[in-house]
mmCIF file of C-alpha atoms in Angstrom:
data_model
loop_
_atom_site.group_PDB
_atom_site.id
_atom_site.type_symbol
_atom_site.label_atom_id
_atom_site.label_comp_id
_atom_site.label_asym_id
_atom_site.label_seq_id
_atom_site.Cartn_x
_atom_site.Cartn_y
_atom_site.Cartn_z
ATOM 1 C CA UNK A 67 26.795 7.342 20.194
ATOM 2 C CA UNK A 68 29.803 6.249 22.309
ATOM 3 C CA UNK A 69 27.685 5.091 24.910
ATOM 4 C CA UNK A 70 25.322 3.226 22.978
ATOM 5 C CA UNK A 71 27.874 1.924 20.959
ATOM 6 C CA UNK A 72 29.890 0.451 24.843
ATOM 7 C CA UNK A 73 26.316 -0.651 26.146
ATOM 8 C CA UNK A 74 26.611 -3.590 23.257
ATOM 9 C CA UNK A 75 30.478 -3.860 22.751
ATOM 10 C CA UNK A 76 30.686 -5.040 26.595
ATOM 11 C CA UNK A 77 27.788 -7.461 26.222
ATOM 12 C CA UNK A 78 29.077 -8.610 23.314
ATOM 13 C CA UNK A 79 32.521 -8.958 24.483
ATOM 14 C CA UNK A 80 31.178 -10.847 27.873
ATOM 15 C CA UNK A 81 29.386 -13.361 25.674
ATOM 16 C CA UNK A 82 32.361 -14.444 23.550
ATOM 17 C CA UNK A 83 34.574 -14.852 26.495
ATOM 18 C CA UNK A 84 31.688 -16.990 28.411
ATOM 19 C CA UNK A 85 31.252 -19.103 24.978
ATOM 20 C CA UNK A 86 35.074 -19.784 25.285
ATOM 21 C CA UNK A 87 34.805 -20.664 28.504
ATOM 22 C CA UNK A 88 31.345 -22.919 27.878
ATOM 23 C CA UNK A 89 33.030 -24.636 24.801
ATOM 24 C CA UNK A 90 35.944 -25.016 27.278
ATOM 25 C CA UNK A 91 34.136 -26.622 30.203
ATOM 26 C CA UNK A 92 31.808 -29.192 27.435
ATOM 27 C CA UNK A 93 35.763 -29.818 26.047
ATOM 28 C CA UNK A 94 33.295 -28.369 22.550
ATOM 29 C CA UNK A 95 30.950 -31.592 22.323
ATOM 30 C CA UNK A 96 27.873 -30.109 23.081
ATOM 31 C CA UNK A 97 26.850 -28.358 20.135
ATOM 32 C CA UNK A 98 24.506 -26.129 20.898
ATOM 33 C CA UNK A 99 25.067 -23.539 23.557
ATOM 34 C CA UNK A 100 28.660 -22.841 22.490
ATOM 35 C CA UNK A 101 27.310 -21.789 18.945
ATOM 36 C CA UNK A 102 24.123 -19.810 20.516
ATOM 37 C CA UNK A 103 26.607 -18.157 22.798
ATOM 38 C CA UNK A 104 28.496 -16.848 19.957
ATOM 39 C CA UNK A 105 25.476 -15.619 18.066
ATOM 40 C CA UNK A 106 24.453 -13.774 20.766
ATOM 41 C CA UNK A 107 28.278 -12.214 21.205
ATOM 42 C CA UNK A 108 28.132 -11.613 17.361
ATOM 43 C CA UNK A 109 24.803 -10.140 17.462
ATOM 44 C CA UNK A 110 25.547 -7.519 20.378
ATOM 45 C CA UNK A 111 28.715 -6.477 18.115
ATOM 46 C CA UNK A 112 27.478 -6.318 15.442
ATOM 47 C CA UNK A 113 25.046 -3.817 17.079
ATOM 48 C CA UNK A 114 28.374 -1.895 18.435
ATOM 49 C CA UNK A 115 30.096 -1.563 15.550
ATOM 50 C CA UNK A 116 26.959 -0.190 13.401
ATOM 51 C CA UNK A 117 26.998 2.847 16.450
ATOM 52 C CA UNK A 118 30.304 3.153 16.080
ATOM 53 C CA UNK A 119 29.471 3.477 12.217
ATOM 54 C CA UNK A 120 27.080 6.032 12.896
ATOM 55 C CA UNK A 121 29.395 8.089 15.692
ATOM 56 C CA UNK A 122 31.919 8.216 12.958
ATOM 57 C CA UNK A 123 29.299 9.614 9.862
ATOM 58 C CA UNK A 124 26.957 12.328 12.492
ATOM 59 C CA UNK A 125 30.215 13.562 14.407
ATOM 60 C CA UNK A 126 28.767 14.084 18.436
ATOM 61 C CA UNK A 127 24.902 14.561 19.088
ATOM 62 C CA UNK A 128 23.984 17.283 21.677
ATOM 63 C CA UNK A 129 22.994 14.476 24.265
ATOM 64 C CA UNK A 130 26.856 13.193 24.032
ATOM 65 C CA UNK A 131 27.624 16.688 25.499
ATOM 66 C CA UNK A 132 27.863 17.447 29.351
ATOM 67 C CA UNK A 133 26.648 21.226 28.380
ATOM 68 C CA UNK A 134 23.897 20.040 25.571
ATOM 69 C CA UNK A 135 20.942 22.241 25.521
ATOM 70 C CA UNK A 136 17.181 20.417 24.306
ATOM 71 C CA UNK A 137 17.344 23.695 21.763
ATOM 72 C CA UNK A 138 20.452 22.531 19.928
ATOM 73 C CA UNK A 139 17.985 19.024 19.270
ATOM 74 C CA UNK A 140 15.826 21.848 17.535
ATOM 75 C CA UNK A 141 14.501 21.239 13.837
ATOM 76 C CA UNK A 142 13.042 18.132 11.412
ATOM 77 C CA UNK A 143 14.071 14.874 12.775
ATOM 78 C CA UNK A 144 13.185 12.989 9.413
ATOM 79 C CA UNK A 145 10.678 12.445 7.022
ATOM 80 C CA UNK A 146 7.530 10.447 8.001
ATOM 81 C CA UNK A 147 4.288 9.743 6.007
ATOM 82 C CA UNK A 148 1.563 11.021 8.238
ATOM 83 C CA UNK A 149 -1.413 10.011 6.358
ATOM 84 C CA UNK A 150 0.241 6.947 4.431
ATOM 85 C CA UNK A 151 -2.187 3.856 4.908
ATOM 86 C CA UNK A 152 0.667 1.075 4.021
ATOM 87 C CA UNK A 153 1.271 0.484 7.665
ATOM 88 C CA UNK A 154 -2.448 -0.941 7.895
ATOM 89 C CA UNK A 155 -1.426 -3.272 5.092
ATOM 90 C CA UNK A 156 1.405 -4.573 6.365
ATOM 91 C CA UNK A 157 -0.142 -4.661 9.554
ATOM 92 C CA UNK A 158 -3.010 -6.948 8.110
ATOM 93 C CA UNK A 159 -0.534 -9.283 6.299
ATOM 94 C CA UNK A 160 1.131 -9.755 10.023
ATOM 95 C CA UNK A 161 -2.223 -10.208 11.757
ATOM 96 C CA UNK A 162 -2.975 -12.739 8.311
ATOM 97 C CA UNK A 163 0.315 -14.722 9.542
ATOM 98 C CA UNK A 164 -0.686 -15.170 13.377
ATOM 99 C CA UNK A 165 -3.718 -16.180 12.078
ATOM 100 C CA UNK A 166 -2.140 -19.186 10.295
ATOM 101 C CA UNK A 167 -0.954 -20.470 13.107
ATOM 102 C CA UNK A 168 -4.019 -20.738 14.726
ATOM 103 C CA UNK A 169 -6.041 -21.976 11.731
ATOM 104 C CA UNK A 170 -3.723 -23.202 9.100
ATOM 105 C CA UNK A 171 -0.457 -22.747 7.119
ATOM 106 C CA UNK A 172 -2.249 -22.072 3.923
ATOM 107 C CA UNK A 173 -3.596 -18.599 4.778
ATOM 108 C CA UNK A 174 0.479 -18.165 5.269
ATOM 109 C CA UNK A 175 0.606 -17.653 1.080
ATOM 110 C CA UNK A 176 -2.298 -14.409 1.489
ATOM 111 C CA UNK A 177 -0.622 -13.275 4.215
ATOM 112 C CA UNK A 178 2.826 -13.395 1.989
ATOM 113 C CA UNK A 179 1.462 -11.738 -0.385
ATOM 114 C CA UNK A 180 -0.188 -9.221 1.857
ATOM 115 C CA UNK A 181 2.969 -8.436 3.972
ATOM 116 C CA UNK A 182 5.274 -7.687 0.404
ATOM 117 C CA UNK A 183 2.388 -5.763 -1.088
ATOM 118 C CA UNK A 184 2.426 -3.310 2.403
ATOM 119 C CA UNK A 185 5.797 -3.300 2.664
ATOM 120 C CA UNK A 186 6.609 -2.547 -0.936
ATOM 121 C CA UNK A 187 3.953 -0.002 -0.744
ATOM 122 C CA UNK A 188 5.825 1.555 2.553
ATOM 123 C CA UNK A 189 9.293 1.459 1.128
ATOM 124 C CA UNK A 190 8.355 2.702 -2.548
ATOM 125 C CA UNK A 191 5.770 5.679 -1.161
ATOM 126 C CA UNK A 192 7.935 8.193 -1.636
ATOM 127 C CA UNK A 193 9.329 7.029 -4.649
ATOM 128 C CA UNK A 194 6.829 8.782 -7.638
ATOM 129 C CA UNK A 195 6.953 12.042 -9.591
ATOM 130 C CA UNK A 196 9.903 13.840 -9.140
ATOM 131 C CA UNK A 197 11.762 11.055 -7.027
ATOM 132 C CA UNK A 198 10.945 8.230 -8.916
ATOM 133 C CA UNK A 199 14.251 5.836 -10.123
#
């Protein structure tokens, strides 16, 4: 994760030393680059600092290592729902958005509901018998 973790500390370190230097140059009248400068520098560290995060919890991954081996990779990767149908729920409350801005903002309120219905469903499917809260 160390590399991941430098491929966003460096952007995000170039961007707040360019907003200094933007706010600089406008003497910090023009209000809107130097703030969307520093979103984008708090963005990419905020990015960093959640691999560093994860660096510090998992310990070094195989692909970290100059001698890692595919094998040591070896084993479940997660859990995933390979016959759950909320994805085509949510999916339909996103293509019920796009639609609304084509046609109108009402069918926004369906597609609300829609979208929270799928992605309650999504979160929460896992969630019954013996792992219910």
């Amino acid at each position: 994760m160390k590399i991941e973790a430098n491929t966003f500390f460096l952007p995000g370190l170039f961007f707040l030393l360019i907003a200094f230097i933007y706010g600089f140059l406008t003497d910090f009248q023009e209000m809107v680059g130097f703030p969307a400068i520093l979103l984008t520098a708090g963005l990419a560290l905020m990015v960093g600092v959640y691999f560093k995060m994860l660096e510090k919890r998992h310990g070094r991954r195989p692909e970290d290592l100059d001698d890692g081996e595919i094998a040591e990779h070896a084993g479940d990767q997660g859990l995933y729902a390979p016959w759950s149908w909320w994805p085509l729920v949510l999916a339909a409350g996103g293509a019920l958005a796009f639609v609304a801005l084509a046609v109108g903002w009402w069918i926004m309120v369906p597609a609300t509901i829609v979208g929270v219905v799928g992605l309650v469903g999504w979160v929460m499917e896992y969630s019954t018998g013996r792992y219910s809260h």
